[in-house]
Short mmCIF file of C-alpha atoms in Angstrom, two decimals:
data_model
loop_
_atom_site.label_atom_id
_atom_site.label_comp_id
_atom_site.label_asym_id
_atom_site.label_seq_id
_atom_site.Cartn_x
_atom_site.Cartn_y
_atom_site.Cartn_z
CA UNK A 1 -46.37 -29.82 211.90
CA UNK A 2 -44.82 -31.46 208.70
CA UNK A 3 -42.47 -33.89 209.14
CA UNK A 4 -38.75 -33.35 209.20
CA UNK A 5 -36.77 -33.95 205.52
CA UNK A 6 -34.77 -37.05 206.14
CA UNK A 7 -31.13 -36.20 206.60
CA UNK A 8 -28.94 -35.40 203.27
CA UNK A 9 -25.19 -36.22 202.97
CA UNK A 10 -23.47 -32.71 202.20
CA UNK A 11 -22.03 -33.63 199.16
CA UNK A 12 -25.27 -34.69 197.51
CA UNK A 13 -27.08 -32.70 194.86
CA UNK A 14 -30.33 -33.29 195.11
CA UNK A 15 -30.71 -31.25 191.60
CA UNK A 16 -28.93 -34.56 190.05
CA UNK A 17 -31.03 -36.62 191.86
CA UNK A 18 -33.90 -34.85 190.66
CA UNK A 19 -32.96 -34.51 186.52
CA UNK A 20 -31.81 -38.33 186.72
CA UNK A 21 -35.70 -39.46 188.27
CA UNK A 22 -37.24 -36.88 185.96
CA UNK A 23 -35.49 -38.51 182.84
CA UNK A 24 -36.75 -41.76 183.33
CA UNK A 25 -40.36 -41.53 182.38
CA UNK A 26 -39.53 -39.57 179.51
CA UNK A 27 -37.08 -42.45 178.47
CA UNK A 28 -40.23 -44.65 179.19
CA UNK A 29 -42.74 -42.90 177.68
CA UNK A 30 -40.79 -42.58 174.10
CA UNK A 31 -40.01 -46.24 174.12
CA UNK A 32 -43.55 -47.37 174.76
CA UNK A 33 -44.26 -44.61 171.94
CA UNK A 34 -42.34 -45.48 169.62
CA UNK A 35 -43.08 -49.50 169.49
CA UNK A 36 -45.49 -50.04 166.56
CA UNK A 37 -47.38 -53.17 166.36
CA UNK A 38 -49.41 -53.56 162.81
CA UNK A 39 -49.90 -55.45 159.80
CA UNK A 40 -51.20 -58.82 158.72
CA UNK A 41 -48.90 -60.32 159.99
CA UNK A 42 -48.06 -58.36 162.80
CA UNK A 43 -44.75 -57.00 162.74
CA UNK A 44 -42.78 -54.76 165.18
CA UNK A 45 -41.08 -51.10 164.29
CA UNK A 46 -41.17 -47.19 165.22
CA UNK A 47 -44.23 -45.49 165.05
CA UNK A 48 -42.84 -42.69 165.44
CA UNK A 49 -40.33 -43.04 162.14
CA UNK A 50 -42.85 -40.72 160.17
CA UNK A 51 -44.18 -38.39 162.67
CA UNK A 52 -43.08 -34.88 161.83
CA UNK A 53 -43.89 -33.28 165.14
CA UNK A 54 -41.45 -36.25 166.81
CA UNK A 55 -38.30 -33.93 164.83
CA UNK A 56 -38.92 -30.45 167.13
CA UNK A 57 -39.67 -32.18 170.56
CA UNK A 58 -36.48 -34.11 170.13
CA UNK A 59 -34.80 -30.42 170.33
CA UNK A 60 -36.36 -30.09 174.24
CA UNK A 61 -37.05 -33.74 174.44
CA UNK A 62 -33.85 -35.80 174.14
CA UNK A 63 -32.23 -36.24 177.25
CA UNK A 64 -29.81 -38.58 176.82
CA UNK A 65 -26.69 -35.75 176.95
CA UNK A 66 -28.44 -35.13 180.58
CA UNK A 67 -28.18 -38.63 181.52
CA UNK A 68 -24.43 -38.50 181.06
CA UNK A 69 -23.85 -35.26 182.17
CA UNK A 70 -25.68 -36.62 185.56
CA UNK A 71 -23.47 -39.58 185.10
CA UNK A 72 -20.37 -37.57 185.26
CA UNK A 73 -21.71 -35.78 188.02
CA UNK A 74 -21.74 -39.36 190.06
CA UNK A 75 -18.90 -40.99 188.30
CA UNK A 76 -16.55 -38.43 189.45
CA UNK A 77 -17.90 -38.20 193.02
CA UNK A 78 -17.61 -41.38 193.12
CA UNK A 79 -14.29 -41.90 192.12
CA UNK A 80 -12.52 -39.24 194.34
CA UNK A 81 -14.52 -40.13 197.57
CA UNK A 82 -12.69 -43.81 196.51
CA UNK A 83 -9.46 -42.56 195.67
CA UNK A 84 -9.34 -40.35 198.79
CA UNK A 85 -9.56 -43.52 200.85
CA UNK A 86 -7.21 -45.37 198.64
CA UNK A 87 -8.78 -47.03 196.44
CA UNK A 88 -7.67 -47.96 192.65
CA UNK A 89 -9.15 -47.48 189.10
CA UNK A 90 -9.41 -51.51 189.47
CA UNK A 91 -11.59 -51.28 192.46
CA UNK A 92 -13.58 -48.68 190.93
CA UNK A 93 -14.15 -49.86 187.74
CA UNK A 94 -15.07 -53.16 189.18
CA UNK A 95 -17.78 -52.19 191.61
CA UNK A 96 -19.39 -50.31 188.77
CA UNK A 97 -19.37 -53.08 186.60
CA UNK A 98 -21.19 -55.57 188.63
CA UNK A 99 -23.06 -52.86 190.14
CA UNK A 100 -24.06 -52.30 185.97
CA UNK A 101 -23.61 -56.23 184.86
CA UNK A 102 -25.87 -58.01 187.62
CA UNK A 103 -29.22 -56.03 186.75
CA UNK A 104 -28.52 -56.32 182.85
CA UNK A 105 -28.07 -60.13 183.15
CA UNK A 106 -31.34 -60.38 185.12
CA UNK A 107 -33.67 -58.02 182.84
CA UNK A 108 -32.07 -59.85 179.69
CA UNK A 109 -32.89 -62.95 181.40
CA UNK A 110 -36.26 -61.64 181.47
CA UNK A 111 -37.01 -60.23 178.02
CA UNK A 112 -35.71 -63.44 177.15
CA UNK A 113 -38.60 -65.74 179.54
CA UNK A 114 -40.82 -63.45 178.18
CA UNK A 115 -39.81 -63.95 174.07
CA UNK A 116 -39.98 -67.86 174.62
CA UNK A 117 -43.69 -67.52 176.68
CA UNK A 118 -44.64 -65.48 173.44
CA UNK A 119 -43.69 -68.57 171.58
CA UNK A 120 -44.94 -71.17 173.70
CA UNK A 121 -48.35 -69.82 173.10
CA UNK A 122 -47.92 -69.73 169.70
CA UNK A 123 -46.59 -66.21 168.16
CA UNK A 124 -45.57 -65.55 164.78
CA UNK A 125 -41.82 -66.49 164.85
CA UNK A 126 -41.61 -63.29 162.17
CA UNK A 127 -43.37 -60.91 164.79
CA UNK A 128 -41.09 -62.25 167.60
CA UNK A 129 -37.73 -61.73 166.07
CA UNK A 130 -38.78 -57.87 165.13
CA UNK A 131 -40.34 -57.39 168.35
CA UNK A 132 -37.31 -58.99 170.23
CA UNK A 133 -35.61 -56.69 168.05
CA UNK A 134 -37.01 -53.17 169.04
CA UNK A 135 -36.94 -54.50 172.83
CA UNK A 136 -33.19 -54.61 172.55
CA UNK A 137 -32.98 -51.19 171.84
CA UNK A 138 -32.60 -49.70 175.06
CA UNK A 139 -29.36 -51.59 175.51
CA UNK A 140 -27.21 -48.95 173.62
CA UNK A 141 -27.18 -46.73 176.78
CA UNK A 142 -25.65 -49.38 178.62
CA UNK A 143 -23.22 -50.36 176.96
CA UNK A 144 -21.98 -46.80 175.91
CA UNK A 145 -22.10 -45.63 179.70
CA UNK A 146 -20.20 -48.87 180.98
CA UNK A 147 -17.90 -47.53 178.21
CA UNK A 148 -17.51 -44.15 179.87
CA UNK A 149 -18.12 -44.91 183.31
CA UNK A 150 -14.78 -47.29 182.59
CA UNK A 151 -12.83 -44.10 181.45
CA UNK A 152 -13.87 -41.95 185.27
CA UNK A 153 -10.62 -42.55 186.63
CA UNK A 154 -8.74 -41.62 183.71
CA UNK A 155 -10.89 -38.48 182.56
CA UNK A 156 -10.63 -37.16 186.01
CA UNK A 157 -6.70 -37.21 185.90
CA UNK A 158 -7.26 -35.53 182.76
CA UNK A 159 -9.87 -32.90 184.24
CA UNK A 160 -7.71 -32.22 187.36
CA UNK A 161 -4.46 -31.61 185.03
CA UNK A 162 -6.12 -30.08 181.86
CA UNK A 163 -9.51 -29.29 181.80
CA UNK A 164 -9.58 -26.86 179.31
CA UNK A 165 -7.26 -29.36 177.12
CA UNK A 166 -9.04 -32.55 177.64
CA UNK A 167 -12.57 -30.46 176.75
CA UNK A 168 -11.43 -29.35 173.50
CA UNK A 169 -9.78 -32.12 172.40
CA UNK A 170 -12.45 -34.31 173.06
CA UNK A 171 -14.78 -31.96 171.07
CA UNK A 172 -12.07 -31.50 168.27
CA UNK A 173 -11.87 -34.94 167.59
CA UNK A 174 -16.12 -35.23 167.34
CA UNK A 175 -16.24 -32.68 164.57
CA UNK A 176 -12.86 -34.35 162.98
CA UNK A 177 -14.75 -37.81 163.05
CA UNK A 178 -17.96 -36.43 161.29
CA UNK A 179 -15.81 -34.26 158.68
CA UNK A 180 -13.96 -37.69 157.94
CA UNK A 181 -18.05 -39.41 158.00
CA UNK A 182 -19.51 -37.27 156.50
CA UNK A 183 -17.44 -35.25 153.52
CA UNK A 184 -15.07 -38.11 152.86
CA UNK A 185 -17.69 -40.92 153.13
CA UNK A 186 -14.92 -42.79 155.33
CA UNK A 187 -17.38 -44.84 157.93
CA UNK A 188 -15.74 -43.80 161.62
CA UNK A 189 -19.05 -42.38 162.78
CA UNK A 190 -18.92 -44.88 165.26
CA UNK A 191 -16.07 -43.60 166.98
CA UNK A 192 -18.36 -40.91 168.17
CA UNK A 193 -19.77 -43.10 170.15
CA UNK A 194 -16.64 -42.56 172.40
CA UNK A 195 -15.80 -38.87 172.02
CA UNK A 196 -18.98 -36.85 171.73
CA UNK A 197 -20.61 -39.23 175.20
CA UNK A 198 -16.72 -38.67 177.23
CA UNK A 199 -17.33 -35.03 176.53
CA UNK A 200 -20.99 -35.23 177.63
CA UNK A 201 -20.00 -37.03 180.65
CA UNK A 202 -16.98 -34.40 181.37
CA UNK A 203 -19.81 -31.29 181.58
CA UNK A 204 -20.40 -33.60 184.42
CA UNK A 205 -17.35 -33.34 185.85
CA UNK A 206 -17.65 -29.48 185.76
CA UNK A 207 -21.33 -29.43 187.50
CA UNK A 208 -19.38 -31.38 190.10
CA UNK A 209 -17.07 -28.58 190.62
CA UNK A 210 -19.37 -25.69 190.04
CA UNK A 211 -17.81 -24.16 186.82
CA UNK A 212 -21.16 -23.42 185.06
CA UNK A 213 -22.98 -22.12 188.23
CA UNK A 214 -20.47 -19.70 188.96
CA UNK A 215 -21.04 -17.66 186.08
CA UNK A 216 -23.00 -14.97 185.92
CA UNK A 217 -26.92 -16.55 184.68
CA UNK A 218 -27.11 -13.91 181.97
CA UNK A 219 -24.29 -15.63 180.23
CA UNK A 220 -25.28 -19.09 181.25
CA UNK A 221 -28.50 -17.82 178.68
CA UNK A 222 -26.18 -16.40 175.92
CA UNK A 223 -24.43 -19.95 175.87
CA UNK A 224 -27.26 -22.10 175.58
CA UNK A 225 -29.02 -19.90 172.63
CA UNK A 226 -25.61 -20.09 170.87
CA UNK A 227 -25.40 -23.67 171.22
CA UNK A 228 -28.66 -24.25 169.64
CA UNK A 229 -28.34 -21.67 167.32
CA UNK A 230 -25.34 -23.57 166.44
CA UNK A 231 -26.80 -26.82 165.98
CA UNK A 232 -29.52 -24.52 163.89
CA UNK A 233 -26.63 -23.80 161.43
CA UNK A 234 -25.49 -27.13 161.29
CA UNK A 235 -29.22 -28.38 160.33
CA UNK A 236 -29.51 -25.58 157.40
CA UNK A 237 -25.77 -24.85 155.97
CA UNK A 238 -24.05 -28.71 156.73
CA UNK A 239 -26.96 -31.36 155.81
CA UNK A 240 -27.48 -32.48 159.57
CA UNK A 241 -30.77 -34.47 160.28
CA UNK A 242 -32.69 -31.98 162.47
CA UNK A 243 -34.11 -35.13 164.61
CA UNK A 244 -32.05 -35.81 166.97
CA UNK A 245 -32.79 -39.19 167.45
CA UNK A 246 -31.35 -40.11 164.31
CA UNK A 247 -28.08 -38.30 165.10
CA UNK A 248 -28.16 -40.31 168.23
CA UNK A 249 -26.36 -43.26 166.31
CA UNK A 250 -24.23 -42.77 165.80
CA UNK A 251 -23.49 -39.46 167.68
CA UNK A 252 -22.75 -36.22 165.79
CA UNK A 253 -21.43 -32.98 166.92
CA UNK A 254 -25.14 -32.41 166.92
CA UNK A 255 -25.34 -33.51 170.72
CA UNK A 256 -22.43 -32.54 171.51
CA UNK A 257 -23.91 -28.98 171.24
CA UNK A 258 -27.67 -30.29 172.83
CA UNK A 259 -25.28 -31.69 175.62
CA UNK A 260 -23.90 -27.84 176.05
CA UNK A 261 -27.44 -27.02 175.80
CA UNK A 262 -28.19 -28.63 178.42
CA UNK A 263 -25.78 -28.27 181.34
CA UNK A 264 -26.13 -24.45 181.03
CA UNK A 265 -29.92 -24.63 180.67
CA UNK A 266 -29.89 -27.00 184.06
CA UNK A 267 -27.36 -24.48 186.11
CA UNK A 268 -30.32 -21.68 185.44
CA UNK A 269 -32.64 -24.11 186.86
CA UNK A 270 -30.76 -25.86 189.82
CA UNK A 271 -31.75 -23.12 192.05
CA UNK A 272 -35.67 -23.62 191.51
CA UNK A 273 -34.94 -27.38 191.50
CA UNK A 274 -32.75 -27.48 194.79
CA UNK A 275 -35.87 -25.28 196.17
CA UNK A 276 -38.19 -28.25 195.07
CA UNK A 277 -36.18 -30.67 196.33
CA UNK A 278 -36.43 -29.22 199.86
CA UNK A 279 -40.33 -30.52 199.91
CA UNK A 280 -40.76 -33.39 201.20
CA UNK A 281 -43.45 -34.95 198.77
CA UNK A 282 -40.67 -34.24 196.19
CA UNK A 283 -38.13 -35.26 198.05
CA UNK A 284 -39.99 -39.25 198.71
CA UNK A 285 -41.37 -39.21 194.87
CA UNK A 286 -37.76 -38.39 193.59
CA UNK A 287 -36.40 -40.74 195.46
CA UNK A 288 -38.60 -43.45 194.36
CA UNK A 289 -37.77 -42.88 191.09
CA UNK A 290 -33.81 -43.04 192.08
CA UNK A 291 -34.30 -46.25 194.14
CA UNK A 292 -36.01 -48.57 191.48
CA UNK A 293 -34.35 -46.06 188.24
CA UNK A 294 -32.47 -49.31 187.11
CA UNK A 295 -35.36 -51.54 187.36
CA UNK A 296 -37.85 -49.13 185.32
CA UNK A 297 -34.92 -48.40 182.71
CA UNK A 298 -34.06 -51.83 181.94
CA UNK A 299 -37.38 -53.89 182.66
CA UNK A 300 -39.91 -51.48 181.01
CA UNK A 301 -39.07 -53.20 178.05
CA UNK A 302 -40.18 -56.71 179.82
CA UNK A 303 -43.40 -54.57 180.73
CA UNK A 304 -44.24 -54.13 177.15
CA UNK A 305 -43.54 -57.49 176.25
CA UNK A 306 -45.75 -58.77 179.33
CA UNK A 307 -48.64 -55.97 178.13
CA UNK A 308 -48.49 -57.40 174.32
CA UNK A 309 -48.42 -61.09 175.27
CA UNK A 310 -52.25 -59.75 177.19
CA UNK A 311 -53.11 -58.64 174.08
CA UNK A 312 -52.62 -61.22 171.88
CA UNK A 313 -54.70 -63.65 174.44
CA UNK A 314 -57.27 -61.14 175.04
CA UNK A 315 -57.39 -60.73 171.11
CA UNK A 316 -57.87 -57.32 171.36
CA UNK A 317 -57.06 -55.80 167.79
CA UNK A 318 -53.68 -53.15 166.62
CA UNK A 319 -54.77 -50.50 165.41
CA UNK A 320 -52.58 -48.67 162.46
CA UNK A 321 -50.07 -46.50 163.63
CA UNK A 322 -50.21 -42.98 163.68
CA UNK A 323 -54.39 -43.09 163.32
CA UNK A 324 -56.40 -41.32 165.80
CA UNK A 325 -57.35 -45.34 166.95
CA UNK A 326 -53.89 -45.45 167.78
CA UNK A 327 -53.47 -42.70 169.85
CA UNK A 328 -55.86 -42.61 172.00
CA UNK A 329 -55.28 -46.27 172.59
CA UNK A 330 -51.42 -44.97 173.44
CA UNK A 331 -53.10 -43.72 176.64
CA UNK A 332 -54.31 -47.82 178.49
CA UNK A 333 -50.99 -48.89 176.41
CA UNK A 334 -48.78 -46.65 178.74
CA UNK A 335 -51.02 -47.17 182.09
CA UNK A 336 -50.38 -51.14 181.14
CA UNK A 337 -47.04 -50.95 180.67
CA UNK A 338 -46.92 -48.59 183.86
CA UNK A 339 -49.18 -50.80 186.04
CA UNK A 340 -46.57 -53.97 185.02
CA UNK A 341 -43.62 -52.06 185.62
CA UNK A 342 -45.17 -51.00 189.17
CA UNK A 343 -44.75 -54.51 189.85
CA UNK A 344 -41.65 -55.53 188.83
CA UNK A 345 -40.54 -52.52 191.11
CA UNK A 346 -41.59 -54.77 193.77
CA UNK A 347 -40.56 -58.20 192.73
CA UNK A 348 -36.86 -57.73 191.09
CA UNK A 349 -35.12 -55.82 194.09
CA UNK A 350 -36.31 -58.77 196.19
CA UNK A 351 -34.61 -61.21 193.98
CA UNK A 352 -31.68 -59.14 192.58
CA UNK A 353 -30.56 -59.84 196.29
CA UNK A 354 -29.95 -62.84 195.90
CA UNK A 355 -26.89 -62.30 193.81
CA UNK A 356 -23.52 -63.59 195.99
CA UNK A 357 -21.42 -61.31 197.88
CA UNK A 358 -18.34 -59.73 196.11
CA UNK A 359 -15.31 -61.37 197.59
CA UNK A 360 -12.49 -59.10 199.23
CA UNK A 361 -10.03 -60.25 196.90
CA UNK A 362 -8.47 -57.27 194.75
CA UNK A 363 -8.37 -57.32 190.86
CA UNK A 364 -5.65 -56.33 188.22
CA UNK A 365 -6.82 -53.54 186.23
CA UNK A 366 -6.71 -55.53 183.40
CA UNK A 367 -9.27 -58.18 184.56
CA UNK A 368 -11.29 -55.13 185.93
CA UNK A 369 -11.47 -53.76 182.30
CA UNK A 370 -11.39 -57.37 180.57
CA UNK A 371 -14.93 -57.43 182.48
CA UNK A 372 -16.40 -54.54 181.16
CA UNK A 373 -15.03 -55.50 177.65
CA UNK A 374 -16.86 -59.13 178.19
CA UNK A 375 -20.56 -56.30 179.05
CA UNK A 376 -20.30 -54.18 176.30
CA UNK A 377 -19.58 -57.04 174.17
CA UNK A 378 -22.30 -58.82 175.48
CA UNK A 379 -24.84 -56.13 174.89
CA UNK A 380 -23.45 -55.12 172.10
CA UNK A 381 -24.12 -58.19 170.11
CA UNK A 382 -27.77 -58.65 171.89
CA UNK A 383 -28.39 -54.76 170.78
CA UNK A 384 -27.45 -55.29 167.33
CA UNK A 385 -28.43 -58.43 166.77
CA UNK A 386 -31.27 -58.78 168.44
CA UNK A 387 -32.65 -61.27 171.41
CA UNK A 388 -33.75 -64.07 168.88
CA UNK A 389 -30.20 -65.04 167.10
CA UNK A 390 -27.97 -68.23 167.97
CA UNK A 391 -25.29 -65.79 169.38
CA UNK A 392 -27.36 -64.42 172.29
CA UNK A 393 -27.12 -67.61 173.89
CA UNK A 394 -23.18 -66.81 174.26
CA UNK A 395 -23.48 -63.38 174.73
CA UNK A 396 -25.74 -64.20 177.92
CA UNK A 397 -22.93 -67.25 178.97
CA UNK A 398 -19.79 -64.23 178.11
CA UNK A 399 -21.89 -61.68 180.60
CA UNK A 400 -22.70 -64.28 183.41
CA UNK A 401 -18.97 -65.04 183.35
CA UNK A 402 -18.01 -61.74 183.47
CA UNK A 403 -19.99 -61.62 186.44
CA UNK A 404 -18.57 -64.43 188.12
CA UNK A 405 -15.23 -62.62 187.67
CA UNK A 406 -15.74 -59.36 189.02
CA UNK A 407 -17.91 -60.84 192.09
CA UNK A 408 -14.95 -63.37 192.82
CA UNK A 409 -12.30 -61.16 192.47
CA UNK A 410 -8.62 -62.33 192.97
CA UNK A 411 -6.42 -63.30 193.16
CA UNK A 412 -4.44 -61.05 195.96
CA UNK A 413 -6.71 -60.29 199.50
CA UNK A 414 -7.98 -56.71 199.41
CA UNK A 415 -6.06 -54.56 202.02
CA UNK A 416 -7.82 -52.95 204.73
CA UNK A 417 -7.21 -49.52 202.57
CA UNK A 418 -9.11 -51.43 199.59
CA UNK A 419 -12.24 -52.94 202.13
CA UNK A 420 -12.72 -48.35 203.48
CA UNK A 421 -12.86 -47.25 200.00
CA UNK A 422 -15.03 -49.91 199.18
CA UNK A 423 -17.44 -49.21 202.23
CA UNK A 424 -17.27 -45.64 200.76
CA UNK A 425 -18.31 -46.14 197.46
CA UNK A 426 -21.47 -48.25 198.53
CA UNK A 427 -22.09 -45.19 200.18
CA UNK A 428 -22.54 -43.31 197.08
CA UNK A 429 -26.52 -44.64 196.49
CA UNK A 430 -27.05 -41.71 193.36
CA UNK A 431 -23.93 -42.82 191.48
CA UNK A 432 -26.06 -45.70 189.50
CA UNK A 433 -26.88 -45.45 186.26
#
């Protein structure tokens, strides 16, 4: 007789669960794709920047809007199951935070150990400030979603009073910011980087309370074909880049529309997904993936770096990118990098609990958002910067204190109200990123 499923809390979508873990490798995978080593010297950039095939995957492929959507989906949980037992925007924002900071710190830490091994043995300074470079990549998604995740408490007030509001204006102000980019060459892209990823992360906040899946899957469908066929029309009649990798940064309206893509195309599916998610082999590998998803997202980058560093001392050769060398040596590059990241699965958990206990001591919402300032600054300067520049030295010092902060707390003793909606967020293992 099989064994019984373990026991799921009822307000737990497994089909979250499940798109979160399933995201992950693909993440991976592209990453460890898209690193190109070549040249004499060796030098570090995308492989992938001239392959034509890369421009129609990214239409299935990039899964970023599903990220936040899945996000929003948690963030909002989150937040209410906290708010329902009294808890603040403070509190909330600061367990996410640290819950965010203290693994970033670590695996920057690490790419870090790993850069100055690389030049201990006696790497091409040249090759190690572009490679340090490319490994810093990743970085944007956390310090856009500590962005968002900062704005739950607020965007929920704003879903519960005006959904309908809150979605369009959100949206309006995307395609206002690339009409301003884009036909009057004033440079405010960036401020996509705020509205296009808090509307994302609000389709999240509508899978939460069933919006999409209670309409009829015919017209779930309709939506999704319109929403690319928009996105179709904004490729051939408007001048968009049809990769949508390079309308990830910074955002366009482009994913704003993949993001509408997406939730519909994943309420079609949640039924067949739930239905997986009731095996147990599913179930265990799923939940793998959740339980060491920060560890693979934000170390797989100190995997590579470990995997290239065996390379070099091996002396085994790079092969030109893009050759058919090159790809089928893509398949032991990705094993590697797999095989290291297996292990770091098994060695940073033990020591990421190590970090100190957060003190009960409350924190103005100010200092609570003061902190996440102090992250995204942080990895904002790393990400475009790079590892190798005098600045990362402070950024790492301006994260660590951040840290220091939100784990201390203070300066008023949390009330007993505070301490339950604390015990009840911890409860909430899915809501990391």
């Amino acid at each position: 007789m099989a064994r019984a499923v373990p026991r799921i809390p009822p307000d737990r979508d497994l089909s979250i669960d499940f798109v979160r873990a399933i995201c992950l490798p693909v993440v991976v995978l592209l990453h460890a794709l898209q690193m190109g080593i070549a040249g004499d010297p060796l030098r570090a950039f995308n492989a992938l920047a001239e392959w034509r095939p890369l421009t129609a995957i990214t239409w299935v492929g990039m899964i970023m809007p599903t990220f936040f959507i899945a996000g929003g989906f948690a963030g909002i949980t989150t937040w209410r199951r906290m708010h329902g037992a009294g808890g603040t925007a403070a509190e909330y924002i600061r367990a996410r935070m640290l819950r965010l900071a203290r693994p970033v710190l670590f695996a920057m830490l690490g790419v870090l150990a790993a850069m100055g091994i690389l030049a201990l043995c006696g790497a091409d300074p040249e090759f190690l400030r572009t490679f340090a470079f490319r490994l810093a990549e990743p970085l944007w998604f956390i310090a856009v979603y500590a962005i968002c995740t900062s704005f739950v408490p607020l965007m929920a007030a704003l879903h519960r009073r005006a959904a309908w509001a809150t979605y369009f204006t959100l949206a309006g102000l995307a395609v206002a910011v690339d009409l301003v980019d884009r036909s009057l060459h004033v440079p405010v892209g960036a401020l996509n980087w705020l509205f296009v990823w808090l509307f994302v992360q609000q389709l999240g906040f509508g899978v939460r309370d069933q919006w999409y899946s209670r309409r009829p899957r015919r017209l779930l469908l309709v939506l999704a074909l319109v929403a690319y066929a928009l996105m179709a029309v904004a490729v051939l009649g408007m001048g968009y880049d049809p990769d949508m990798i390079a309308n990830l940064n910074p955002p366009t309206v482009l994913l704003l529309l993949l993001g509408l893509a997406q939730v519909y195309l994943f309420t079609l599916l949640q039924p067949a997904i739930r239905a997986a998610m009731r095996q147990r082999p599913v179930l265990v590998g799923i939940g793998a993936l959740g339980v060491f998803g920060m560890v693979v997202y934000l170390w797989h980058t100190v995997a590579m770096a470990v995997v290239v560093g065996a390379q070099l001392a091996l002396g085994l050769p790079f092969p030109p990118v893009l050759t058919t060398t090159w790809w089928i040596t893509r398949i032991p590059w990705v094993l590697a990098i797999v095989a290291v990241l297996a292990v770091l699965c098994l060695i940073v958990p033990r020591i990421e609990r190590l970090w100190p206990a957060e003190r009960a001591r409350r924190m103005p919402l100010w200092a609570a958002l003061a902190c996440a300032v102090a992250l995204v600054a942080s990895v904002g300067w790393v990400l475009t910067q790079g590892y190798l520049t005098p600045g990362t030295g402070a950024a790492v010092v301006l994260l660590a204190g951040a840290i220091a902060w939100l784990t201390t707390g203070g300066p008023v003793q949390r009330t007993p109200v505070d301490a339950k909606a604390r015990r009840s967020d911890r409860t909430e293992t899915g809501a990391q990123a």
